[in-house]
């Protein structure tokens, strides 16, 4: 039985309604189903006086917001799209890290850019500042159960393995919606472990070949020994800000514990982009060097990305 996180009580939130497979003809159906599920979850939050969920879900229902998927059970899952997924030449998928829940989808104190929703909007706004028609869609992808920062699960790739499988399934759906779009994965913190597992385990096929760029930032490791181990031909990028604490994470992997080599190390073989002075939660801060470079990666404009 599902339980409400930390309470031991039965989860009051209903499972999401069944939705059709992602395809051009089902996008509007999926968006409408997501909105209905959010409305239903908001009513439940009001009934059980779950004030944090009430605030978060109320924001989800603001005009113009579109969710391809929403599940309020447990810590929750949500997939939001900004831009036109069917016409975009590029699709950026933001994969968040530990401690990401529905209540943290938009709100983390005074750093909204450190959330999936806020980060996706920051990338989209940055792209618009560089071109009035960037032909970019940005996806805030909370499609897996993120571990807690101080949990034992954050030291292993188990959650990442499950998340990687879900991410590959989602990318196959994106390919059906828009077969010509190039995809950039923007993978933060433990989200880089998810992207790493997705890349390591990718069986091939066109959906994965659509991934042209994988950016690992604030990464504690990916469980891969090198970027060359990733399946496919994507450019692999890595960046760490000057004040990011992940520099001090032990980069080992023994008997399934630890997350492996440091992605910004020369031996890993990634293209190291300039992340400026970013702290762990600051990579998508408006006006930052890291946001400018990550947006360039999202757009596939390698010449716009400053490297170390």
Tab-separated table of C-alpha atoms in Angstrom:
chain	number	residue	atom	x	y	z
A	1	UNK	CA	0.000	0.000	0.000
A	2	UNK	CA	1.245	3.467	-0.803
A	3	UNK	CA	1.860	5.722	2.149
A	4	UNK	CA	2.115	9.454	2.535
A	5	UNK	CA	5.813	10.216	2.842
A	6	UNK	CA	6.980	10.241	6.437
A	7	UNK	CA	3.582	9.519	7.998
A	8	UNK	CA	2.967	5.810	7.572
A	9	UNK	CA	-0.645	6.602	6.639
A	10	UNK	CA	-2.373	5.389	3.495
A	11	UNK	CA	-1.796	7.745	0.597
A	12	UNK	CA	-4.987	9.760	0.040
A	13	UNK	CA	-4.111	10.652	-3.543
A	14	UNK	CA	-5.654	8.708	-6.394
A	15	UNK	CA	-3.541	7.136	-9.134
A	16	UNK	CA	-3.550	8.960	-12.468
A	17	UNK	CA	-6.057	8.022	-15.118
A	18	UNK	CA	-4.797	5.890	-17.980
A	19	UNK	CA	-3.476	7.973	-20.879
A	20	UNK	CA	-2.742	7.013	-24.496
A	21	UNK	CA	0.770	6.490	-25.799
A	22	UNK	CA	2.589	9.684	-26.726
A	23	UNK	CA	1.947	10.641	-30.354
A	24	UNK	CA	1.109	13.852	-32.241
A	25	UNK	CA	-2.591	13.008	-32.137
A	26	UNK	CA	-2.605	12.375	-28.371
A	27	UNK	CA	-0.769	15.450	-27.067
A	28	UNK	CA	-3.904	17.467	-26.347
A	29	UNK	CA	-5.545	14.432	-24.748
A	30	UNK	CA	-2.516	13.980	-22.498
A	31	UNK	CA	-2.431	17.655	-21.546
A	32	UNK	CA	-6.140	17.609	-20.699
A	33	UNK	CA	-5.772	14.414	-18.658
A	34	UNK	CA	-2.857	15.922	-16.758
A	35	UNK	CA	-4.876	18.986	-15.882
A	36	UNK	CA	-7.829	16.899	-14.670
A	37	UNK	CA	-5.507	14.804	-12.511
A	38	UNK	CA	-4.001	17.950	-10.995
A	39	UNK	CA	-7.457	19.381	-10.273
A	40	UNK	CA	-8.464	16.120	-8.592
A	41	UNK	CA	-5.276	16.053	-6.531
A	42	UNK	CA	-5.801	19.671	-5.495
A	43	UNK	CA	-9.287	18.825	-4.229
A	44	UNK	CA	-7.781	15.977	-2.204
A	45	UNK	CA	-5.062	18.248	-0.822
A	46	UNK	CA	-7.730	20.715	0.299
A	47	UNK	CA	-9.744	17.921	1.887
A	48	UNK	CA	-6.803	16.546	3.880
A	49	UNK	CA	-5.365	20.032	4.523
A	50	UNK	CA	-2.077	19.304	2.802
A	51	UNK	CA	-1.029	22.948	2.571
A	52	UNK	CA	2.273	22.374	0.740
A	53	UNK	CA	0.537	20.361	-1.965
A	54	UNK	CA	-2.243	22.947	-2.173
A	55	UNK	CA	0.298	25.660	-2.935
A	56	UNK	CA	2.233	23.566	-5.460
A	57	UNK	CA	-0.811	22.223	-7.308
A	58	UNK	CA	-2.450	25.628	-7.454
A	59	UNK	CA	0.633	26.855	-9.320
A	60	UNK	CA	0.412	23.879	-11.709
A	61	UNK	CA	-3.055	25.048	-12.751
A	62	UNK	CA	-1.976	28.510	-13.844
A	63	UNK	CA	-3.055	29.361	-17.400
A	64	UNK	CA	-0.724	28.108	-20.093
A	65	UNK	CA	0.925	25.323	-18.118
A	66	UNK	CA	0.811	21.873	-19.748
A	67	UNK	CA	1.648	18.529	-18.184
A	68	UNK	CA	2.079	15.371	-20.221
A	69	UNK	CA	1.980	13.258	-17.087
A	70	UNK	CA	1.081	13.741	-13.442
A	71	UNK	CA	0.986	11.300	-10.540
A	72	UNK	CA	0.377	12.711	-7.039
A	73	UNK	CA	1.083	9.519	-5.113
A	74	UNK	CA	4.029	9.447	-2.758
A	75	UNK	CA	6.444	12.272	-3.494
A	76	UNK	CA	4.844	12.562	-6.925
A	77	UNK	CA	5.892	12.668	-10.542
A	78	UNK	CA	5.215	15.298	-13.193
A	79	UNK	CA	6.309	16.053	-16.753
A	80	UNK	CA	5.772	19.633	-17.958
A	81	UNK	CA	6.308	20.960	-21.488
A	82	UNK	CA	7.228	24.544	-22.356
A	83	UNK	CA	7.043	25.382	-26.052
A	84	UNK	CA	5.714	23.474	-29.042
A	85	UNK	CA	6.825	19.857	-28.866
A	86	UNK	CA	5.515	19.030	-32.336
A	87	UNK	CA	7.323	21.814	-34.226
A	88	UNK	CA	10.527	22.241	-32.248
A	89	UNK	CA	13.822	21.539	-33.970
A	90	UNK	CA	15.374	20.950	-30.559
A	91	UNK	CA	13.941	19.457	-27.371
A	92	UNK	CA	15.740	19.979	-24.057
A	93	UNK	CA	14.859	17.545	-21.282
A	94	UNK	CA	15.783	18.644	-17.760
A	95	UNK	CA	16.408	15.694	-15.438
A	96	UNK	CA	16.501	16.842	-11.787
A	97	UNK	CA	18.373	15.387	-8.858
A	98	UNK	CA	17.798	14.317	-5.269
A	99	UNK	CA	15.053	15.737	-3.071
A	100	UNK	CA	12.877	16.654	-6.061
A	101	UNK	CA	9.194	16.222	-5.272
A	102	UNK	CA	5.935	17.773	-6.436
A	103	UNK	CA	6.185	20.403	-3.704
A	104	UNK	CA	9.699	21.260	-4.920
A	105	UNK	CA	8.776	21.259	-8.618
A	106	UNK	CA	8.582	25.072	-8.714
A	107	UNK	CA	9.605	26.267	-5.273
A	108	UNK	CA	12.898	26.044	-3.426
A	109	UNK	CA	13.003	29.235	-1.427
A	110	UNK	CA	14.740	32.114	-3.178
A	111	UNK	CA	16.185	29.974	-6.000
A	112	UNK	CA	13.302	29.068	-8.320
A	113	UNK	CA	15.780	28.234	-11.107
A	114	UNK	CA	16.975	25.255	-8.997
A	115	UNK	CA	13.634	23.474	-9.516
A	116	UNK	CA	12.522	21.482	-12.583
A	117	UNK	CA	9.777	23.953	-13.498
A	118	UNK	CA	11.803	27.069	-12.746
A	119	UNK	CA	14.892	25.688	-14.452
A	120	UNK	CA	12.953	24.799	-17.600
A	121	UNK	CA	11.526	28.311	-17.760
A	122	UNK	CA	15.006	29.786	-17.255
A	123	UNK	CA	16.409	27.787	-20.193
A	124	UNK	CA	13.462	28.699	-22.417
A	125	UNK	CA	13.737	32.391	-21.492
A	126	UNK	CA	17.487	32.355	-22.151
A	127	UNK	CA	16.881	30.788	-25.568
A	128	UNK	CA	14.324	33.494	-26.366
A	129	UNK	CA	16.843	36.179	-25.400
A	130	UNK	CA	19.246	34.760	-27.998
A	131	UNK	CA	16.654	34.364	-30.748
A	132	UNK	CA	12.987	35.415	-30.968
A	133	UNK	CA	12.206	32.050	-32.589
A	134	UNK	CA	14.561	29.479	-31.023
A	135	UNK	CA	12.404	26.528	-32.185
A	136	UNK	CA	13.022	24.921	-28.807
A	137	UNK	CA	10.741	22.973	-26.490
A	138	UNK	CA	11.857	22.409	-22.904
A	139	UNK	CA	10.626	19.519	-20.772
A	140	UNK	CA	10.793	19.529	-16.971
A	141	UNK	CA	11.004	15.771	-16.439
A	142	UNK	CA	10.272	14.507	-12.947
A	143	UNK	CA	9.552	11.052	-14.306
A	144	UNK	CA	11.235	9.031	-11.576
A	145	UNK	CA	11.254	8.711	-7.782
A	146	UNK	CA	14.200	10.893	-6.791
A	147	UNK	CA	16.098	9.778	-3.671
A	148	UNK	CA	16.677	11.983	-0.655
A	149	UNK	CA	20.046	13.704	-0.420
A	150	UNK	CA	20.791	12.064	2.922
A	151	UNK	CA	19.368	8.640	2.100
A	152	UNK	CA	21.425	5.518	1.478
A	153	UNK	CA	19.820	5.274	-1.979
A	154	UNK	CA	21.687	8.350	-3.182
A	155	UNK	CA	24.923	6.335	-2.925
A	156	UNK	CA	23.777	3.730	-5.436
A	157	UNK	CA	22.446	3.621	-8.973
A	158	UNK	CA	19.242	1.716	-8.136
A	159	UNK	CA	16.848	4.666	-8.371
A	160	UNK	CA	18.823	5.857	-11.388
A	161	UNK	CA	18.413	2.521	-13.135
A	162	UNK	CA	14.647	2.710	-12.738
A	163	UNK	CA	14.668	6.363	-13.775
A	164	UNK	CA	16.863	5.662	-16.776
A	165	UNK	CA	14.386	3.110	-18.083
A	166	UNK	CA	11.555	5.618	-17.685
A	167	UNK	CA	13.627	8.308	-19.408
A	168	UNK	CA	14.342	6.080	-22.404
A	169	UNK	CA	10.622	5.275	-22.659
A	170	UNK	CA	9.802	8.982	-22.596
A	171	UNK	CA	12.372	9.767	-25.303
A	172	UNK	CA	10.789	7.112	-27.510
A	173	UNK	CA	7.507	9.005	-27.082
A	174	UNK	CA	9.181	12.294	-27.999
A	175	UNK	CA	10.511	10.643	-31.155
A	176	UNK	CA	6.974	9.564	-32.134
A	177	UNK	CA	5.723	13.113	-31.594
A	178	UNK	CA	8.594	14.791	-33.453
A	179	UNK	CA	10.922	12.402	-35.312
A	180	UNK	CA	13.149	15.176	-36.678
A	181	UNK	CA	13.948	16.951	-33.396
A	182	UNK	CA	17.390	16.720	-31.843
A	183	UNK	CA	17.372	16.149	-28.092
A	184	UNK	CA	19.626	17.599	-25.418
A	185	UNK	CA	19.560	16.077	-21.935
A	186	UNK	CA	20.342	18.543	-19.137
A	187	UNK	CA	21.135	16.371	-16.130
A	188	UNK	CA	21.649	17.912	-12.694
A	189	UNK	CA	23.180	16.228	-9.658
A	190	UNK	CA	21.644	12.747	-9.149
A	191	UNK	CA	19.797	13.401	-12.413
A	192	UNK	CA	23.179	12.900	-14.089
A	193	UNK	CA	23.212	9.381	-12.638
A	194	UNK	CA	19.780	8.831	-14.223
A	195	UNK	CA	21.056	10.092	-17.580
A	196	UNK	CA	24.157	7.973	-17.201
A	197	UNK	CA	22.112	4.828	-16.596
A	198	UNK	CA	19.850	5.701	-19.534
A	199	UNK	CA	22.888	6.102	-21.787
A	200	UNK	CA	24.682	2.998	-20.515
A	201	UNK	CA	21.631	0.780	-20.919
A	202	UNK	CA	20.235	2.273	-24.132
A	203	UNK	CA	19.517	-0.532	-26.604
A	204	UNK	CA	20.009	1.737	-29.603
A	205	UNK	CA	17.313	2.589	-32.090
A	206	UNK	CA	16.333	5.950	-33.525
A	207	UNK	CA	14.823	7.342	-30.316
A	208	UNK	CA	18.190	7.222	-28.564
A	209	UNK	CA	20.064	8.417	-31.664
A	210	UNK	CA	17.935	11.576	-31.444
A	211	UNK	CA	19.945	12.443	-28.306
A	212	UNK	CA	22.734	14.625	-29.671
A	213	UNK	CA	23.954	16.130	-26.381
A	214	UNK	CA	24.115	15.015	-22.739
A	215	UNK	CA	25.118	17.687	-20.198
A	216	UNK	CA	26.127	16.516	-16.717
A	217	UNK	CA	26.328	19.349	-14.189
A	218	UNK	CA	26.770	19.324	-10.446
A	219	UNK	CA	27.337	15.605	-10.977
A	220	UNK	CA	28.523	13.219	-8.247
A	221	UNK	CA	29.222	10.609	-10.957
A	222	UNK	CA	27.228	8.554	-13.440
A	223	UNK	CA	28.225	4.927	-12.598
A	224	UNK	CA	30.039	4.946	-15.979
A	225	UNK	CA	33.823	4.718	-16.074
A	226	UNK	CA	34.033	7.078	-19.037
A	227	UNK	CA	31.904	9.070	-21.457
A	228	UNK	CA	32.950	6.629	-24.173
A	229	UNK	CA	30.938	3.901	-22.409
A	230	UNK	CA	27.678	5.714	-23.136
A	231	UNK	CA	25.590	4.186	-25.905
A	232	UNK	CA	25.083	6.287	-29.011
A	233	UNK	CA	26.999	9.145	-30.597
A	234	UNK	CA	25.881	12.031	-28.369
A	235	UNK	CA	28.325	14.719	-27.342
A	236	UNK	CA	28.865	14.340	-23.589
A	237	UNK	CA	29.402	17.564	-21.652
A	238	UNK	CA	30.282	18.101	-18.004
A	239	UNK	CA	30.510	21.209	-15.863
A	240	UNK	CA	31.024	22.120	-12.228
A	241	UNK	CA	30.756	25.555	-10.725
A	242	UNK	CA	33.575	26.929	-8.603
A	243	UNK	CA	31.486	26.759	-5.406
A	244	UNK	CA	29.720	23.427	-5.942
A	245	UNK	CA	30.192	21.024	-3.021
A	246	UNK	CA	30.111	17.941	-5.295
A	247	UNK	CA	33.809	18.521	-5.935
A	248	UNK	CA	34.374	16.900	-2.522
A	249	UNK	CA	32.294	13.764	-3.210
A	250	UNK	CA	34.463	10.593	-3.251
A	251	UNK	CA	34.467	9.457	-6.882
A	252	UNK	CA	34.605	5.711	-6.390
A	253	UNK	CA	32.414	2.711	-7.122
A	254	UNK	CA	32.917	-0.504	-5.150
A	255	UNK	CA	30.459	-3.401	-4.911
A	256	UNK	CA	27.661	-1.218	-6.277
A	257	UNK	CA	28.271	1.637	-3.821
A	258	UNK	CA	29.430	5.022	-5.052
A	259	UNK	CA	28.826	6.621	-8.421
A	260	UNK	CA	32.153	6.305	-10.156
A	261	UNK	CA	34.609	8.750	-11.733
A	262	UNK	CA	34.210	12.500	-11.717
A	263	UNK	CA	32.636	13.585	-15.051
A	264	UNK	CA	34.742	16.775	-15.179
A	265	UNK	CA	38.019	14.860	-14.810
A	266	UNK	CA	40.142	14.601	-17.970
A	267	UNK	CA	40.101	10.801	-17.732
A	268	UNK	CA	36.311	10.690	-18.053
A	269	UNK	CA	36.564	12.230	-21.510
A	270	UNK	CA	33.617	14.663	-21.501
A	271	UNK	CA	33.711	18.120	-23.039
A	272	UNK	CA	34.085	20.354	-19.985
A	273	UNK	CA	32.046	23.551	-20.256
A	274	UNK	CA	32.578	26.702	-18.226
A	275	UNK	CA	30.121	26.767	-15.306
A	276	UNK	CA	31.474	29.966	-13.804
A	277	UNK	CA	31.127	30.384	-10.059
A	278	UNK	CA	27.922	28.358	-9.758
A	279	UNK	CA	27.021	26.651	-6.509
A	280	UNK	CA	25.179	23.342	-6.569
A	281	UNK	CA	21.760	24.973	-6.969
A	282	UNK	CA	22.805	27.852	-9.224
A	283	UNK	CA	23.510	26.391	-12.674
A	284	UNK	CA	20.317	27.746	-14.231
A	285	UNK	CA	20.387	31.120	-12.505
A	286	UNK	CA	19.411	33.885	-14.959
A	287	UNK	CA	22.417	35.834	-16.196
A	288	UNK	CA	24.935	33.134	-15.275
A	289	UNK	CA	27.680	31.694	-17.444
A	290	UNK	CA	26.393	28.195	-16.705
A	291	UNK	CA	22.859	28.981	-17.929
A	292	UNK	CA	24.196	30.522	-21.125
A	293	UNK	CA	26.336	27.470	-21.851
A	294	UNK	CA	23.659	24.928	-20.913
A	295	UNK	CA	21.206	26.722	-23.193
A	296	UNK	CA	23.763	26.557	-25.996
A	297	UNK	CA	24.041	22.815	-25.398
A	298	UNK	CA	20.249	22.499	-25.363
A	299	UNK	CA	20.093	24.269	-28.715
A	300	UNK	CA	22.900	22.147	-30.177
A	301	UNK	CA	24.983	25.271	-30.816
A	302	UNK	CA	28.375	23.937	-29.811
A	303	UNK	CA	30.191	27.034	-31.032
A	304	UNK	CA	28.273	29.107	-28.467
A	305	UNK	CA	29.548	26.989	-25.549
A	306	UNK	CA	32.712	28.172	-23.772
A	307	UNK	CA	34.898	25.276	-22.674
A	308	UNK	CA	37.760	24.721	-20.279
